[in-house]
């Protein structure tokens, strides 16, 4: 994937990604001269040939993250944030996620966790994950061609997150890999998956079931005193079920 050199943003919040500093940047607001792009520094103001103003800054992690390759459906940021908040993932955490899909969750968690391991059984997805890891320049992710339903070779894990079709099949392997007090999270789109996972979880003495939640996001339009919800919102994306390991 081609790296992003700079980001330009208008006063209205429209962003443009600069990948090539040897070419003019063409937008619907006209073009920004390549010489202006090359000499601009973070915080500078540049103008297009139509006098449209753009602020210049260097891409942060979240800017790059929004441009990763996607194939499998990814867990949206609203749900990633809730998982982090509920499990307390931090700079000391060792996290395992399965399956990787496009690697969006693993990559985001690697930006805050000490170590992330991600399991995926599909070779085509593994190649996408590798590309995204390289694009984001992450050094603390290991991707493995492993089946989470089988024995997990990684141990002493703080948090395991399952984004797989039959998460209840991974409960036993996860119980052996998690630290006492560690969290097990299942992310599932449908109610039957949640029911099967939670019912199986309650039969396993290694875990205490905590809760199942979903998060909805509704953006609001604010213009002077006209304040109202936007017509489009992010509704159901997935159910998150949380458990905690209580045995050694």
Coordinates of N, CA and C in Angstrom, one line a residue:
X1 N 0.8 -1.2 0.0 CA 0.0 0.0 0.0 C 0.9 1.3 0.0
X2 N 0.4 2.2 -0.8 CA 1.2 3.5 -0.9 C 1.0 4.3 0.4
X3 N 2.1 4.8 0.9 CA 2.1 5.6 2.2 C 1.5 6.9 2.0
X4 N 0.9 7.5 3.1 CA 0.3 8.8 3.1 C 1.3 9.8 3.7
X5 N 1.6 10.8 2.9 CA 2.7 11.8 3.3 C 2.1 12.9 4.2
X6 N 0.9 13.4 3.7 CA 0.3 14.6 4.4 C -1.2 14.5 4.3
X7 N -1.9 15.2 5.2 CA -3.3 15.3 5.1 C -3.7 16.8 5.0
X8 N -4.6 17.1 4.2 CA -5.1 18.5 4.0 C -6.6 18.5 4.5
X9 N -7.0 19.5 5.2 CA -8.4 19.5 5.7 C -8.9 21.0 5.5
X10 N -10.1 21.0 5.0 CA -10.8 22.3 4.8 C -11.4 22.8 6.1
X11 N -11.9 24.0 6.2 CA -12.5 24.5 7.4 C -13.9 23.8 7.6
X12 N -14.4 23.2 6.6 CA -15.6 22.4 6.7 C -15.4 21.0 7.2
X13 N -14.1 20.6 7.4 CA -13.8 19.3 7.8 C -13.5 18.2 6.8
X14 N -13.5 18.6 5.5 CA -13.3 17.7 4.4 C -11.8 17.4 4.4
X15 N -11.4 16.1 4.4 CA -10.0 15.7 4.4 C -9.6 15.2 3.0
X16 N -8.3 15.4 2.7 CA -7.7 14.9 1.5 C -6.3 14.3 1.9
X17 N -6.1 13.1 1.3 CA -4.8 12.4 1.6 C -3.8 12.6 0.5
X18 N -2.6 13.0 0.9 CA -1.6 13.3 -0.1 C -0.6 12.1 -0.1
X19 N -0.5 11.4 -1.2 CA 0.3 10.2 -1.3 C 1.6 10.5 -2.1
X20 N 1.5 11.5 -3.0 CA 2.6 11.8 -3.9 C 2.9 13.3 -3.9
X21 N 4.1 13.6 -3.3 CA 4.5 15.0 -3.2 C 5.1 15.5 -4.5
X22 N 5.2 14.6 -5.5 CA 5.7 15.0 -6.8 C 4.7 15.4 -7.8
X23 N 3.4 15.4 -7.3 CA 2.3 15.7 -8.2 C 1.4 16.7 -7.5
X24 N 0.7 17.5 -8.3 CA -0.4 18.4 -7.8 C -1.5 17.6 -7.2
X25 N -2.1 18.1 -6.1 CA -3.3 17.4 -5.5 C -4.6 18.0 -6.1
X26 N -5.3 17.2 -6.8 CA -6.5 17.7 -7.5 C -7.8 17.4 -6.6
X27 N -8.6 18.4 -6.4 CA -9.8 18.2 -5.6 C -10.9 18.9 -6.3
X28 N -12.1 18.8 -5.8 CA -13.3 19.5 -6.3 C -13.2 21.0 -6.1
X29 N -12.2 21.4 -5.2 CA -12.0 22.8 -5.0 C -10.8 23.4 -5.7
X30 N -10.4 22.7 -6.8 CA -9.3 23.1 -7.5 C -8.0 22.3 -7.1
X31 N -6.9 22.6 -7.6 CA -5.7 21.8 -7.3 C -4.7 22.6 -6.5
X32 N -4.0 21.9 -5.6 CA -2.9 22.5 -4.8 C -1.6 22.1 -5.4
X33 N -0.8 23.2 -5.6 CA 0.5 23.0 -6.3 C 1.4 22.1 -5.6
X34 N 2.1 21.2 -6.3 CA 3.0 20.3 -5.6 C 4.2 20.9 -4.9
X35 N 4.6 22.1 -5.3 CA 5.7 22.8 -4.6 C 5.2 23.3 -3.3
X36 N 3.9 23.8 -3.3 CA 3.3 24.2 -2.0 C 3.2 23.0 -1.0
X37 N 2.9 21.8 -1.6 CA 2.7 20.6 -0.7 C 4.1 20.2 -0.1
X38 N 5.1 20.3 -1.0 CA 6.4 19.8 -0.5 C 7.0 20.7 0.6
X39 N 6.8 22.0 0.4 CA 7.4 22.9 1.4 C 6.6 23.2 2.6
X40 N 5.3 22.8 2.6 CA 4.4 23.0 3.7 C 4.8 22.2 4.9
X41 N 4.6 22.8 6.1 CA 4.9 22.1 7.4 C 3.6 21.9 8.1
X42 N 3.6 21.1 9.2 CA 2.4 20.8 9.9 C 1.9 22.2 10.5
X43 N 0.6 22.4 10.3 CA 0.0 23.6 10.8 C -0.1 24.7 9.8
X44 N 0.6 24.5 8.6 CA 0.6 25.6 7.6 C -0.7 25.6 6.9
X45 N -1.0 26.7 6.2 CA -2.2 26.9 5.4 C -1.8 27.0 4.0
X46 N -2.4 26.2 3.1 CA -2.1 26.3 1.7 C -3.4 26.6 1.0
X47 N -3.3 27.1 -0.3 CA -4.5 27.4 -1.1 C -4.4 26.7 -2.4
X48 N -5.6 26.4 -2.9 CA -5.7 25.8 -4.2 C -5.7 27.0 -5.3
X49 N -5.7 26.6 -6.5 CA -5.7 27.7 -7.6 C -7.0 28.5 -7.6
X50 N -8.1 28.0 -6.9 CA -9.3 28.7 -6.7 C -9.4 29.4 -5.4
X51 N -8.3 29.5 -4.7 CA -8.2 30.2 -3.4 C -8.9 29.5 -2.2
X52 N -9.2 28.2 -2.4 CA -9.7 27.4 -1.3 C -8.6 27.1 -0.3
X53 N -8.9 27.3 1.0 CA -7.9 27.1 2.0 C -7.9 25.7 2.6
X54 N -6.7 25.2 2.8 CA -6.5 23.8 3.4 C -5.5 23.9 4.5
X55 N -5.7 23.3 5.6 CA -4.8 23.2 6.7 C -4.0 21.9 6.5
X56 N -2.7 22.0 6.7 CA -1.8 20.8 6.5 C -1.4 20.2 7.8
X57 N -1.4 18.9 7.9 CA -0.9 18.2 9.1 C -0.4 16.8 8.7
X58 N 0.4 16.3 9.6 CA 0.9 14.9 9.4 C -0.1 13.9 9.8
X59 N -0.2 12.8 9.1 CA -1.3 11.8 9.4 C -1.0 11.1 10.8
X60 N -2.0 11.0 11.6 CA -1.9 10.3 12.9 C -2.4 8.9 12.6
X61 N -2.3 8.1 13.7 CA -2.7 6.7 13.5 C -4.1 6.5 13.0
X62 N -5.0 7.3 13.6 CA -6.4 7.1 13.2 C -6.7 7.5 11.8
X63 N -5.9 8.5 11.3 CA -6.0 8.9 9.9 C -5.6 7.7 9.0
X64 N -4.5 7.1 9.3 CA -4.0 6.0 8.5 C -4.9 4.8 8.7
X65 N -5.4 4.5 9.9 CA -6.3 3.4 10.1 C -7.6 3.4 9.3
X66 N -8.1 4.6 9.0 CA -9.3 4.7 8.2 C -9.0 4.4 6.7
X67 N -7.8 4.2 6.3 CA -7.4 3.9 4.9 C -6.9 2.5 4.8
X68 N -7.0 1.6 5.8 CA -6.5 0.3 5.6 C -7.4 -0.5 4.6
X69 N -6.8 -1.6 4.1 CA -7.5 -2.5 3.2 C -8.6 -3.2 3.9
X70 N -9.7 -3.4 3.3 CA -10.9 -4.1 3.9 C -11.4 -5.1 2.9
X71 N -11.6 -6.3 3.5 CA -12.3 -7.4 2.7 C -13.4 -7.9 3.6
X72 N -13.1 -8.6 4.6 CA -14.1 -9.0 5.6 C -14.7 -7.8 6.3
X73 N -16.0 -7.9 6.7 CA -16.6 -6.9 7.5 C -15.8 -6.6 8.8
X74 N -15.5 -5.3 9.1 CA -14.7 -5.1 10.3 C -15.6 -4.6 11.4
X75 N -15.1 -4.8 12.6 CA -15.8 -4.3 13.8 C -15.6 -2.8 13.8
X76 N -16.8 -2.0 13.9 CA -16.7 -0.6 13.8 C -16.0 0.0 15.1
X77 N -15.6 1.3 15.0 CA -14.9 1.9 16.1 C -15.7 2.1 17.3
X78 N -17.0 2.3 17.2 CA -17.9 2.4 18.3 C -17.8 1.1 19.2
X79 N -17.7 0.0 18.6 CA -17.7 -1.3 19.3 C -16.3 -1.6 19.8
X80 N -15.2 -1.2 19.1 CA -13.9 -1.4 19.5 C -13.6 -0.5 20.8
X81 N -14.1 0.7 20.8 CA -14.0 1.5 22.0 C -14.6 0.9 23.2
X82 N -15.8 0.3 23.0 CA -16.5 -0.3 24.1 C -15.8 -1.5 24.7
X83 N -15.2 -2.3 23.8 CA -14.4 -3.5 24.2 C -13.2 -3.0 25.0
X84 N -12.5 -2.0 24.5 CA -11.4 -1.5 25.3 C -11.8 -1.0 26.7
X85 N -12.9 -0.2 26.7 CA -13.3 0.3 28.0 C -13.7 -0.8 29.0
X86 N -14.4 -1.8 28.5 CA -14.9 -2.8 29.4 C -13.8 -3.8 29.9
X87 N -12.8 -4.0 29.1 CA -11.7 -4.9 29.5 C -10.5 -4.2 30.0
X88 N -10.4 -2.9 29.8 CA -9.2 -2.2 30.3 C -7.9 -2.4 29.6
X89 N -8.0 -2.7 28.3 CA -6.8 -3.0 27.5 C -5.9 -1.7 27.6
X90 N -4.6 -1.9 27.8 CA -3.7 -0.8 28.0 C -2.3 -1.2 27.5
X91 N -1.3 -0.4 27.8 CA 0.0 -0.6 27.3 C 0.7 -1.8 27.9
X92 N 0.1 -2.4 28.9 CA 0.7 -3.6 29.5 C 0.0 -4.9 29.1
X93 N -1.0 -4.8 28.3 CA -1.9 -5.9 27.9 C -1.4 -6.8 26.8
X94 N -1.6 -8.1 27.0 CA -1.3 -9.1 25.9 C -2.7 -9.5 25.5
X95 N -3.0 -9.3 24.2 CA -4.3 -9.5 23.6 C -4.3 -10.5 22.5
X96 N -5.3 -11.4 22.4 CA -5.4 -12.3 21.3 C -6.8 -12.1 20.6
X97 N -6.8 -12.0 19.3 CA -8.0 -11.9 18.6 C -8.2 -12.9 17.5
X98 N -9.4 -13.4 17.3 CA -9.6 -14.4 16.3 C -11.1 -14.3 15.8
X99 N -11.4 -14.5 14.5 CA -10.4 -14.5 13.4 C -10.1 -13.0 13.0
X100 N -9.0 -13.0 12.3 CA -8.4 -11.7 12.0 C -9.3 -10.9 11.0
X101 N -9.9 -11.6 10.0 CA -10.6 -10.8 8.9 C -9.6 -9.9 8.2
X102 N -9.9 -8.7 8.2 CA -9.0 -7.7 7.5 C -7.9 -7.2 8.5
X103 N -8.0 -7.6 9.8 CA -7.0 -7.2 10.8 C -7.3 -5.8 11.4
X104 N -8.5 -5.3 11.2 CA -8.8 -3.9 11.7 C -8.7 -3.9 13.2
X105 N -9.4 -4.9 13.9 CA -9.4 -4.9 15.4 C -8.0 -5.1 15.9
X106 N -7.2 -6.1 15.4 CA -5.9 -6.3 15.8 C -5.0 -5.1 15.7
X107 N -5.1 -4.4 14.6 CA -4.2 -3.3 14.3 C -4.6 -2.1 15.3
X108 N -5.9 -1.9 15.5 CA -6.2 -0.8 16.4 C -5.8 -1.1 17.8
X109 N -5.9 -2.4 18.3 CA -5.5 -2.7 19.6 C -4.0 -2.7 19.8
X110 N -3.3 -3.0 18.7 CA -1.8 -2.9 18.7 C -1.3 -1.5 18.9
X111 N -2.1 -0.5 18.6 CA -1.7 0.9 18.8 C -1.7 1.3 20.3
X112 N -2.4 0.5 21.2 CA -2.4 0.8 22.6 C -1.9 -0.4 23.5
X113 N -1.9 -1.6 23.0 CA -1.6 -2.7 23.8 C -0.1 -3.0 23.7
X114 N 0.4 -3.8 24.6 CA 1.8 -4.2 24.6 C 2.1 -5.2 23.5
X115 N 1.2 -6.2 23.4 CA 1.4 -7.3 22.4 C 0.0 -7.7 21.9
X116 N -0.1 -8.0 20.6 CA -1.3 -8.5 20.0 C -1.0 -9.7 19.2
X117 N -1.7 -10.8 19.4 CA -1.6 -12.0 18.5 C -3.0 -12.2 17.8
X118 N -3.0 -12.4 16.6 CA -4.2 -12.6 15.8 C -4.2 -13.9 15.1
X119 N -5.3 -14.7 15.2 CA -5.4 -16.0 14.6 C -6.4 -15.9 13.4
X120 N -6.0 -16.5 12.3 CA -6.8 -16.5 11.1 C -6.6 -17.8 10.3
X121 N -7.6 -18.4 9.8 CA -7.5 -19.7 9.1 C -7.4 -19.5 7.5
X122 N -7.8 -18.3 7.1 CA -7.9 -18.1 5.6 C -6.6 -17.4 5.2
X123 N -5.9 -18.0 4.2 CA -4.7 -17.4 3.7 C -4.9 -16.1 3.0
X124 N -6.0 -15.9 2.3 CA -6.2 -14.6 1.6 C -6.4 -13.5 2.6
X125 N -7.1 -13.8 3.8 CA -7.2 -12.7 4.8 C -5.9 -12.4 5.4
X126 N -5.1 -13.5 5.6 CA -3.7 -13.3 6.3 C -2.9 -12.3 5.4
X127 N -3.0 -12.4 4.1 CA -2.2 -11.5 3.3 C -2.7 -10.0 3.4
X128 N -4.0 -9.8 3.6 CA -4.5 -8.5 3.8 C -4.1 -7.9 5.1
X129 N -4.1 -8.8 6.1 CA -3.7 -8.4 7.5 C -2.2 -7.9 7.4
X130 N -1.4 -8.7 6.8 CA 0.1 -8.4 6.7 C 0.2 -7.1 6.0
X131 N -0.5 -6.8 5.0 CA -0.4 -5.5 4.2 C -0.8 -4.4 5.1
X132 N -1.9 -4.5 5.9 CA -2.3 -3.5 6.8 C -1.3 -3.2 8.0
X133 N -0.7 -4.3 8.5 CA 0.3 -4.2 9.5 C 1.5 -3.4 9.0
X134 N 1.9 -3.7 7.8 CA 3.0 -2.9 7.2 C 2.7 -1.5 6.9
X135 N 1.4 -1.3 6.4 CA 1.0 0.1 6.1 C 1.0 1.0 7.4
X136 N 0.5 0.4 8.5 CA 0.5 1.1 9.8 C 1.8 1.1 10.6
X137 N 2.8 0.3 10.1 CA 4.1 0.2 10.7 C 4.0 -0.2 12.1
X138 N 3.2 -1.3 12.3 CA 3.1 -1.9 13.7 C 4.1 -3.0 13.9
X139 N 4.7 -3.0 15.0 CA 5.8 -3.9 15.3 C 5.4 -5.0 16.4
X140 N 4.2 -4.8 17.0 CA 3.9 -5.6 18.1 C 2.7 -6.6 17.8
X141 N 2.5 -6.9 16.5 CA 1.5 -7.9 16.2 C 2.1 -9.1 15.6
X142 N 1.6 -10.3 16.0 CA 2.0 -11.6 15.4 C 0.7 -12.1 14.8
X143 N 0.7 -12.5 13.5 CA -0.4 -13.1 12.9 C -0.1 -14.6 12.6
X144 N -1.0 -15.4 13.0 CA -0.8 -16.9 12.9 C -1.9 -17.6 12.2
X145 N -1.5 -18.5 11.4 CA -2.5 -19.3 10.7 C -3.0 -20.5 11.6
X146 N -3.9 -20.1 12.5 CA -4.3 -21.0 13.6 C -5.8 -21.0 13.7
X147 N -6.3 -22.1 14.2 CA -7.8 -22.3 14.5 C -8.0 -22.1 15.9
X148 N -8.8 -21.1 16.3 CA -9.0 -20.8 17.7 C -9.8 -21.9 18.4
X149 N -10.5 -22.7 17.7 CA -11.3 -23.8 18.3 C -10.4 -24.9 18.8
X150 N -9.1 -24.9 18.3 CA -8.1 -25.9 18.8 C -7.3 -25.3 19.9
X151 N -6.3 -26.1 20.4 CA -5.5 -25.6 21.5 C -4.8 -24.3 21.2
X152 N -4.8 -23.4 22.1 CA -4.0 -22.1 21.9 C -2.6 -22.2 22.4
X153 N -1.6 -22.0 21.6 CA -0.3 -22.2 22.0 C 0.2 -21.0 22.8
X154 N -0.4 -19.8 22.7 CA -0.1 -18.6 23.4 C -0.8 -18.7 24.8
X155 N 0.0 -18.3 25.8 CA -0.6 -18.4 27.2 C -0.4 -17.0 27.9
X156 N -1.0 -17.0 29.1 CA -1.0 -15.8 30.0 C -1.5 -14.6 29.3
X157 N -2.6 -14.7 28.6 CA -3.3 -13.7 27.8 C -4.2 -12.9 28.7
X158 N -4.2 -11.6 28.5 CA -5.1 -10.7 29.3 C -6.5 -10.6 28.8
X159 N -6.6 -10.6 27.5 CA -7.9 -10.5 26.8 C -8.0 -11.3 25.5
X160 N -9.0 -12.1 25.3 CA -9.2 -12.8 24.1 C -10.6 -12.3 23.5
X161 N -10.5 -11.9 22.2 CA -11.7 -11.4 21.5 C -12.0 -12.4 20.4
X162 N -13.2 -12.9 20.4 CA -13.6 -13.9 19.3 C -14.6 -13.2 18.4
X163 N -14.2 -13.2 17.1 CA -15.1 -12.7 16.0 C -15.2 -13.9 15.0
X164 N -15.8 -15.0 15.5 CA -15.9 -16.2 14.7 C -17.3 -16.7 14.7
X165 N -17.6 -17.6 13.7 CA -19.0 -18.0 13.6 C -19.6 -18.8 14.7
X166 N -18.7 -19.6 15.4 CA -19.2 -20.5 16.5 C -18.3 -20.3 17.7
X167 N -18.4 -19.1 18.4 CA -17.5 -18.8 19.5 C -17.6 -19.8 20.7
X168 N -18.8 -20.4 20.9 CA -18.9 -21.4 22.0 C -17.9 -22.5 21.8
X169 N -17.4 -22.8 20.6 CA -16.5 -23.9 20.4 C -15.1 -23.5 20.9
X170 N -14.9 -22.3 21.2 CA -13.5 -21.8 21.6 C -13.4 -21.6 23.1
X171 N -14.5 -21.8 23.8 CA -14.5 -21.5 25.3 C -13.4 -22.3 26.0
X172 N -13.4 -23.6 25.8 CA -12.4 -24.4 26.5 C -11.0 -24.0 26.2
X173 N -10.7 -23.8 24.9 CA -9.3 -23.4 24.5 C -8.9 -22.1 25.1
X174 N -9.9 -21.2 25.2 CA -9.6 -19.8 25.7 C -9.4 -19.9 27.2
X175 N -10.1 -20.8 27.9 CA -9.9 -20.9 29.4 C -8.5 -21.3 29.8
X176 N -7.9 -22.1 28.9 CA -6.5 -22.5 29.2 C -5.4 -21.5 28.8
X177 N -5.8 -20.5 28.0 CA -4.9 -19.5 27.5 C -4.9 -18.2 28.3
X178 N -6.1 -17.9 28.9 CA -6.3 -16.7 29.6 C -5.6 -16.7 31.0
X179 N -5.2 -15.6 31.5 CA -4.8 -15.4 32.9 C -6.0 -15.4 33.8
X180 N -5.8 -15.8 35.0 CA -6.9 -15.6 36.0 C -7.3 -14.1 36.1
X181 N -8.6 -13.8 35.9 CA -9.0 -12.4 35.9 C -9.0 -11.9 34.5
X182 N -8.6 -12.7 33.5 CA -8.6 -12.2 32.1 C -10.0 -12.2 31.5
X183 N -10.2 -11.4 30.5 CA -11.5 -11.3 29.9 C -11.6 -12.1 28.6
X184 N -12.8 -12.6 28.4 CA -13.2 -13.3 27.1 C -14.3 -12.5 26.5
X185 N -14.2 -12.0 25.3 CA -15.2 -11.3 24.6 C -15.6 -12.0 23.3
X186 N -16.9 -12.1 23.1 CA -17.4 -12.7 21.9 C -18.2 -11.6 21.1
X187 N -17.8 -11.4 19.8 CA -18.5 -10.4 19.0 C -19.3 -11.2 17.9
X188 N -20.6 -11.1 18.0 CA -21.5 -11.8 17.1 C -22.6 -10.9 16.5
X189 N -22.9 -11.1 15.2 CA -24.0 -10.3 14.7 C -25.4 -10.8 15.0
X190 N -25.6 -12.1 15.3 CA -27.0 -12.6 15.5 C -27.3 -13.1 16.9
X191 N -28.6 -13.1 17.2 CA -29.1 -13.5 18.5 C -28.8 -15.0 18.8
X192 N -29.0 -15.9 17.8 CA -28.7 -17.3 18.1 C -27.3 -17.5 18.5
X193 N -26.3 -16.8 17.9 CA -24.9 -17.0 18.3 C -24.7 -16.5 19.7
X194 N -25.3 -15.4 20.1 CA -25.2 -14.9 21.5 C -25.7 -16.0 22.4
X195 N -26.9 -16.5 22.1 CA -27.5 -17.5 23.1 C -26.7 -18.7 23.2
X196 N -26.2 -19.2 22.1 CA -25.4 -20.5 22.2 C -24.1 -20.2 23.0
X197 N -23.5 -19.0 22.7 CA -22.2 -18.7 23.4 C -22.4 -18.5 24.9
X198 N -23.4 -17.7 25.3 CA -23.7 -17.5 26.7 C -24.1 -18.7 27.5
X199 N -25.0 -19.5 26.9 CA -25.4 -20.7 27.5 C -24.3 -21.7 27.7
X200 N -23.4 -21.8 26.8 CA -22.2 -22.7 26.9 C -21.3 -22.1 28.0
X201 N -21.2 -20.8 28.0 CA -20.3 -20.1 29.0 C -20.7 -20.4 30.4
X202 N -22.0 -20.4 30.6 CA -22.5 -20.6 32.0 C -22.3 -22.0 32.5
X203 N -22.0 -22.9 31.6 CA -21.8 -24.3 32.0 C -20.3 -24.5 32.3
X204 N -19.5 -23.5 32.0 CA -18.0 -23.7 32.2 C -17.6 -23.0 33.5
X205 N -17.1 -23.7 34.5 CA -16.8 -23.2 35.8 C -15.6 -22.2 35.8
X206 N -14.9 -22.2 34.7 CA -13.7 -21.3 34.6 C -14.1 -19.8 34.4
X207 N -15.3 -19.6 34.0 CA -15.8 -18.2 33.7 C -17.0 -17.8 34.5
X208 N -17.0 -16.5 34.7 CA -18.2 -15.8 35.2 C -18.7 -14.9 34.0
X209 N -20.0 -15.1 33.6 CA -20.6 -14.3 32.6 C -20.9 -12.9 33.1
X210 N -20.5 -11.9 32.4 CA -20.8 -10.5 32.9 C -22.0 -9.9 32.2
X211 N -22.0 -9.7 30.9 CA -23.1 -9.1 30.3 C -23.0 -9.2 28.7
X212 N -24.1 -8.9 28.1 CA -24.1 -8.8 26.6 C -24.7 -7.4 26.3
X213 N -24.1 -6.7 25.3 CA -24.5 -5.3 25.0 C -24.4 -5.1 23.5
X214 N -25.1 -4.1 23.0 CA -24.8 -3.6 21.7 C -24.8 -2.1 21.8
X215 N -24.0 -1.4 20.9 CA -23.9 0.0 20.9 C -24.4 0.6 19.6
X216 N -25.2 1.6 19.7 CA -25.7 2.3 18.6 C -25.1 3.7 18.6
X217 N -24.9 4.3 17.4 CA -24.3 5.6 17.2 C -25.2 6.4 16.4
X218 N -25.5 7.6 16.9 CA -26.4 8.6 16.1 C -25.7 9.9 16.1
X219 N -25.3 10.3 14.9 CA -24.6 11.6 14.7 C -25.6 12.7 14.6
X220 N -25.3 13.9 15.1 CA -26.2 15.0 15.1 C -25.6 16.1 14.1
X221 N -26.6 16.8 13.5 CA -26.3 17.9 12.7 C -26.4 19.2 13.5
X222 N -25.4 20.0 13.5 CA -25.4 21.3 14.3 C -25.0 22.4 13.4
X223 N -26.0 23.3 13.1 CA -25.8 24.5 12.3 C -26.6 25.6 12.9
X224 N -25.8 26.6 13.5 CA -26.4 27.6 14.3 C -27.4 27.0 15.3
X225 N -28.6 27.4 15.3 CA -29.6 26.8 16.3 C -30.4 25.6 15.7
X226 N -30.0 25.2 14.5 CA -30.7 24.0 14.0 C -29.8 22.8 14.4
X227 N -30.4 22.1 15.4 CA -29.7 21.0 16.0 C -30.6 19.8 15.9
X228 N -30.2 18.8 15.1 CA -31.1 17.6 15.0 C -30.3 16.4 14.6
X229 N -30.8 15.2 14.8 CA -30.1 14.0 14.4 C -30.0 13.9 12.9
X230 N -28.9 13.4 12.4 CA -28.8 13.2 11.0 C -29.7 12.0 10.6
X231 N -30.1 12.0 9.4 CA -31.1 10.9 9.0 C -30.4 9.5 9.0
X232 N -29.1 9.5 8.7 CA -28.4 8.2 8.7 C -27.7 8.0 10.0
X233 N -27.8 6.8 10.6 CA -27.1 6.5 11.8 C -26.6 5.1 11.7
X234 N -25.6 4.8 12.6 CA -25.0 3.5 12.7 C -25.8 2.7 13.8
X235 N -26.6 1.8 13.4 CA -27.4 1.0 14.3 C -26.7 -0.3 14.7
X236 N -27.4 -1.4 14.6 CA -26.9 -2.7 15.0 C -25.7 -3.1 14.1
X237 N -24.6 -3.4 14.7 CA -23.4 -4.0 14.0 C -23.1 -5.3 14.6
X238 N -23.2 -5.5 15.9 CA -22.8 -6.7 16.5 C -23.1 -6.7 18.0
X239 N -23.3 -7.9 18.6 CA -23.5 -8.0 20.0 C -22.2 -8.4 20.7
X240 N -21.9 -7.8 21.8 CA -20.6 -8.1 22.5 C -21.0 -8.7 23.8
X241 N -20.5 -9.9 24.0 CA -20.7 -10.7 25.3 C -19.4 -10.8 26.0
X242 N -19.4 -10.4 27.3 CA -18.2 -10.4 28.1 C -18.3 -11.4 29.2
X243 N -17.1 -12.0 29.5 CA -16.9 -13.0 30.6 C -15.6 -12.8 31.2
X244 N -15.4 -13.3 32.4 CA -14.1 -13.1 33.1 C -13.7 -14.5 33.6
X245 N -12.4 -14.8 33.4 CA -11.9 -16.1 33.9 C -11.7 -15.9 35.4
X246 N -12.1 -16.9 36.2 CA -12.0 -16.8 37.6 C -11.2 -18.0 38.3
X247 N -10.7 -18.9 37.5 CA -9.9 -20.0 38.0 C -8.5 -19.9 37.5
X248 N -7.6 -20.7 38.1 CA -6.2 -20.8 37.7 C -6.1 -21.7 36.5

